[in-house]
PDB file of C-alpha atoms in Angstrom:
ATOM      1  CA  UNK A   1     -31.306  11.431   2.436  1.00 87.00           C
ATOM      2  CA  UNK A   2     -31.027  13.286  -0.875  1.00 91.00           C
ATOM      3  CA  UNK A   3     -33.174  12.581  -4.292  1.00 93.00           C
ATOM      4  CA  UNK A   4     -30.101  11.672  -5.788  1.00 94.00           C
ATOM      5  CA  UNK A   5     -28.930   9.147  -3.026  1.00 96.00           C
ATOM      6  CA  UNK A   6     -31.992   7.965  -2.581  1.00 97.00           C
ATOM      7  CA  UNK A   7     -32.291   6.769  -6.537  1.00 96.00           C
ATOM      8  CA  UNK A   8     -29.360   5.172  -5.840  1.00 97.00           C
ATOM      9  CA  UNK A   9     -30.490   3.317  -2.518  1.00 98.00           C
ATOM     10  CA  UNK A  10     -33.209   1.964  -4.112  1.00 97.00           C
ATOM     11  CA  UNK A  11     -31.123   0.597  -7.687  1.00 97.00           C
ATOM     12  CA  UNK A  12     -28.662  -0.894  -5.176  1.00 97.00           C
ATOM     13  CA  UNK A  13     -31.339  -3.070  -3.308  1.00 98.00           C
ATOM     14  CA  UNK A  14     -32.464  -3.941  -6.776  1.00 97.00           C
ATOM     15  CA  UNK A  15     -28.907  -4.703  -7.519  1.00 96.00           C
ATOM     16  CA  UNK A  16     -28.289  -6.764  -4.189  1.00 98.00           C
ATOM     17  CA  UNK A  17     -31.757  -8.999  -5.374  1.00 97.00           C
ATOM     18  CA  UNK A  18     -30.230  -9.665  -8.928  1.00 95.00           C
ATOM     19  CA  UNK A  19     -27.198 -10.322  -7.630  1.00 97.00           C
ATOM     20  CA  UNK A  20     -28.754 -12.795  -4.743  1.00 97.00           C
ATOM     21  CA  UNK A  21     -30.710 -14.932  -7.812  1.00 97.00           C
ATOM     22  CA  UNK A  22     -28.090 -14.338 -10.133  1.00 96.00           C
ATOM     23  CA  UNK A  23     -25.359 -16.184  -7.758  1.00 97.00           C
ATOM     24  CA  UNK A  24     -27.682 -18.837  -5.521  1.00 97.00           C
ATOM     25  CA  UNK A  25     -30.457 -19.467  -8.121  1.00 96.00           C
ATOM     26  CA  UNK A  26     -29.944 -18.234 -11.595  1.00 96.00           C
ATOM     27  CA  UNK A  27     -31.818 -20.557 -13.384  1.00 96.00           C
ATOM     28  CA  UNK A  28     -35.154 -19.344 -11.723  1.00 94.00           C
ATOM     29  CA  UNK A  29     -34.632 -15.962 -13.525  1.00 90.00           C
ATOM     30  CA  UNK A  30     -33.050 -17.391 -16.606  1.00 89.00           C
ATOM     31  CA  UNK A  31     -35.986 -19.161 -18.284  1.00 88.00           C
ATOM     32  CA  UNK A  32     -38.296 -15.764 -17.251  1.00 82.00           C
ATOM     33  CA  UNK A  33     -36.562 -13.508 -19.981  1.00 79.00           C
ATOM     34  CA  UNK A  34     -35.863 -16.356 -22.318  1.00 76.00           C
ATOM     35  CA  UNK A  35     -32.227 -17.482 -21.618  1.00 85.00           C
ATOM     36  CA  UNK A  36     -31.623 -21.332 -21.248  1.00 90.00           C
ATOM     37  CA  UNK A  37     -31.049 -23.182 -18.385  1.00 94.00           C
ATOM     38  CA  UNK A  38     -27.471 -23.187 -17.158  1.00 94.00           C
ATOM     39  CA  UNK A  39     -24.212 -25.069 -14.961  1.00 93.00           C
ATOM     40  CA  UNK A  40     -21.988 -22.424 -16.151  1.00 94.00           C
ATOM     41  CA  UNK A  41     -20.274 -21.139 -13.876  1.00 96.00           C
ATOM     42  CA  UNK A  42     -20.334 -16.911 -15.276  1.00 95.00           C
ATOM     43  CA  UNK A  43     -23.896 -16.522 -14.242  1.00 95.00           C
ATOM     44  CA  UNK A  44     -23.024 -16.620 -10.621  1.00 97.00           C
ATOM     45  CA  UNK A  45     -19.923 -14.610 -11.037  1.00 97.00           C
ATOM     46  CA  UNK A  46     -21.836 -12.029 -13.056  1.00 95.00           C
ATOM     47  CA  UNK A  47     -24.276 -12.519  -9.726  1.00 97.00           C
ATOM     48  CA  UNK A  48     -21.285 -11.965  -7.217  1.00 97.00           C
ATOM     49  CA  UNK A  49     -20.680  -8.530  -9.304  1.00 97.00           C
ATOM     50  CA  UNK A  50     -23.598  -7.793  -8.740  1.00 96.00           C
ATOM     51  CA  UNK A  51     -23.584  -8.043  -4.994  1.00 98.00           C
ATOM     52  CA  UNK A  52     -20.163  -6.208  -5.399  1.00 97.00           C
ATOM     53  CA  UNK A  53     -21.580  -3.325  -7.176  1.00 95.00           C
ATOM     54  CA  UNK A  54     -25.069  -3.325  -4.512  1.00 98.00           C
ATOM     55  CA  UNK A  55     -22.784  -2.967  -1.859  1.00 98.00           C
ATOM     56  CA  UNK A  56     -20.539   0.454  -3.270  1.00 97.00           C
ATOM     57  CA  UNK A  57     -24.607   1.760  -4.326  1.00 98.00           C
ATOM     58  CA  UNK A  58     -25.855   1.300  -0.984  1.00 98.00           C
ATOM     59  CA  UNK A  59     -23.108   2.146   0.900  1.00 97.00           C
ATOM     60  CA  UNK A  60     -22.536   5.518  -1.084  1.00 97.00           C
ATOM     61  CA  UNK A  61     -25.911   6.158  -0.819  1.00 97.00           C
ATOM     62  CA  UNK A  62     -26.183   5.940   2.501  1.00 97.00           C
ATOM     63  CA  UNK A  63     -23.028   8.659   2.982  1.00 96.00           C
ATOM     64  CA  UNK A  64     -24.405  10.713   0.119  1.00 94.00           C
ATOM     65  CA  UNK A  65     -20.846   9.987  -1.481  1.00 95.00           C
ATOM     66  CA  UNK A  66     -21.663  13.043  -4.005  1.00 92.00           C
ATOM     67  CA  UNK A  67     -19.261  11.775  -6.728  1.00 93.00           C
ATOM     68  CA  UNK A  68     -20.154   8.142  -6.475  1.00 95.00           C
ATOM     69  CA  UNK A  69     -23.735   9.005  -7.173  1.00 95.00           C
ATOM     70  CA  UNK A  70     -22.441  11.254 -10.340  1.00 94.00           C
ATOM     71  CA  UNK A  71     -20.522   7.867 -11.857  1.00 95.00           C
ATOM     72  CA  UNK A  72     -23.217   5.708 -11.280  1.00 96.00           C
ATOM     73  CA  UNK A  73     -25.565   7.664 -14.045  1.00 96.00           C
ATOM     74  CA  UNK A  74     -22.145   7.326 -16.072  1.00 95.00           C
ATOM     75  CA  UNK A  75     -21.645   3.694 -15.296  1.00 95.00           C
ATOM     76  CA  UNK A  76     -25.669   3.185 -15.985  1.00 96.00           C
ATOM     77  CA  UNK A  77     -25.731   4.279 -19.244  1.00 96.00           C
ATOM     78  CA  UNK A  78     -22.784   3.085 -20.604  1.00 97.00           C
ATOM     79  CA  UNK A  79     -23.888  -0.172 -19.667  1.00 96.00           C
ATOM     80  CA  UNK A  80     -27.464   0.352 -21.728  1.00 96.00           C
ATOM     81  CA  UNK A  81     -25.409   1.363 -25.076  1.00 97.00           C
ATOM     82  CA  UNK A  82     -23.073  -1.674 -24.343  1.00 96.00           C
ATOM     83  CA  UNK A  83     -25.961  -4.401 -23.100  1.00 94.00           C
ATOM     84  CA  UNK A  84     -28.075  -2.799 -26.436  1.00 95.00           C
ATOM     85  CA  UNK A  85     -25.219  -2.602 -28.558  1.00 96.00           C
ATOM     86  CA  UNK A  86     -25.133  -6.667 -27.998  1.00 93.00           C
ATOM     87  CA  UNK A  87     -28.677  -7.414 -28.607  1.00 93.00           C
ATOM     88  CA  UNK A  88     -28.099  -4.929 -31.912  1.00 95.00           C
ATOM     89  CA  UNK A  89     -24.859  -7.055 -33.249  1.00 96.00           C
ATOM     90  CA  UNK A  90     -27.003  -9.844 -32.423  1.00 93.00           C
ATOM     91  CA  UNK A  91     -24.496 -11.252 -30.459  1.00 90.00           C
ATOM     92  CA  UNK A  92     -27.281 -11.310 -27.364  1.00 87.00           C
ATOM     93  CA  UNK A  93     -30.912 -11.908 -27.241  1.00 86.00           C
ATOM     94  CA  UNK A  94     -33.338  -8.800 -27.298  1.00 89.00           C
ATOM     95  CA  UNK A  95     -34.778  -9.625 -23.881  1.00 88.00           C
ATOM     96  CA  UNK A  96     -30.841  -8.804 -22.537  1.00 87.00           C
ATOM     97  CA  UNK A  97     -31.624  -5.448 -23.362  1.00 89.00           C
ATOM     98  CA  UNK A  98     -34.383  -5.181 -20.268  1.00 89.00           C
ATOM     99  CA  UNK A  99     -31.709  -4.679 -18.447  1.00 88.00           C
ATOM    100  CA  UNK A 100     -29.800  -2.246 -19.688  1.00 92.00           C
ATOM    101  CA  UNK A 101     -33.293  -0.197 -19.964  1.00 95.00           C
ATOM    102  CA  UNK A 102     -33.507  -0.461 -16.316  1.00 94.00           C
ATOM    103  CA  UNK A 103     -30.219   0.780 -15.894  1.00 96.00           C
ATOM    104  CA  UNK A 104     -31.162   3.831 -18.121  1.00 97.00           C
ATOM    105  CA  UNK A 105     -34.015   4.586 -16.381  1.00 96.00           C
ATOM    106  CA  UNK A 106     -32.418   4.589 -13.337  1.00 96.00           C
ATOM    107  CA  UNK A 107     -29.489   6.257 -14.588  1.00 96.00           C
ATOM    108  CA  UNK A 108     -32.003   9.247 -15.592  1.00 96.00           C
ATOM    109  CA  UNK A 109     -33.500   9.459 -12.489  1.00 95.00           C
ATOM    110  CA  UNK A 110     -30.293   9.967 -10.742  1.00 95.00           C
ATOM    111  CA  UNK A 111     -29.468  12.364 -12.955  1.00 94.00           C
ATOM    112  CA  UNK A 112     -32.087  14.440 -12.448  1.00 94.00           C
ATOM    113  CA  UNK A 113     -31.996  14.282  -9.330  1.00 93.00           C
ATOM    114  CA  UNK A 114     -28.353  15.294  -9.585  1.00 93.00           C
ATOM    115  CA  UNK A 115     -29.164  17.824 -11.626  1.00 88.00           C
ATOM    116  CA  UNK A 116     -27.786  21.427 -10.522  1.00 67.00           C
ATOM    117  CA  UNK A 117     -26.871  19.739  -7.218  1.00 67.00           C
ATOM    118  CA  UNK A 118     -23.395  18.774  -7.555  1.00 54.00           C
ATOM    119  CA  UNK A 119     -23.932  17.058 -10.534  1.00 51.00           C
ATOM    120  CA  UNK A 120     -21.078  18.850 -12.669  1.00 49.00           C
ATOM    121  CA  UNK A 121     -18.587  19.170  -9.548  1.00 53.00           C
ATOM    122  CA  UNK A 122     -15.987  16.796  -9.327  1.00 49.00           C
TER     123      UNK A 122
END
């Protein structure tokens, strides 16, 4: 397996773990970066994307799907400037912005790993 796909591997199991609280037990992660206790339902559909989006990371990953692993540095770092661009409108508390930094950082180590290896192809 590739640098590249294997960056991606490894944010996909992350994913598939966030997604796994996020949907069966949110409100063990919840009070940990400072959100309140919830019954809503969102926090388990934003866990069920989660899964959703584990599954296309892993699965590419494990193909080498060369022009999934280009959009997800895209997909990454747009959602840092949008999860940021919350906590900055104040529309979202700071700690919301964790994650988007891991998504950066793992968007940056894709693309470097992508980096003169198909990265502009496609």
């Amino acid at each position: 397996m590739n640098r590249a796909a294997k960056s991606v591997l490894i944010f996909g199991i992350y994913e598939f773990v966030l997604g796994l609280v996020l949907l069966l037990i949110p409100n063990l992660l919840l009070p940990v970066f400072g959100f309140s206790p919830t019954t809503e339902p969102w926090i388990r559909v934003a866990g069920m994307m989660e899964l959703i989006l584990a599954y296309y990371y892993i699965r590419g990953a494990r193909e080498e799907v060369w022009p999934l692993l280009r959009w997800t540095v895209h997909e990454r770092s747009f959602a840092f400037v949008c999860l940021a661009g919350l906590v900055a409108l104040g529309l979202a508390a700071p700690m919301l912005a964790l994650f988007g930094l891991v998504d950066l950082m793992g968007a940056i180590w894709t693309g470097l790993a992508l980096r003169g290896h198909h990265f502009f192809n496609g």
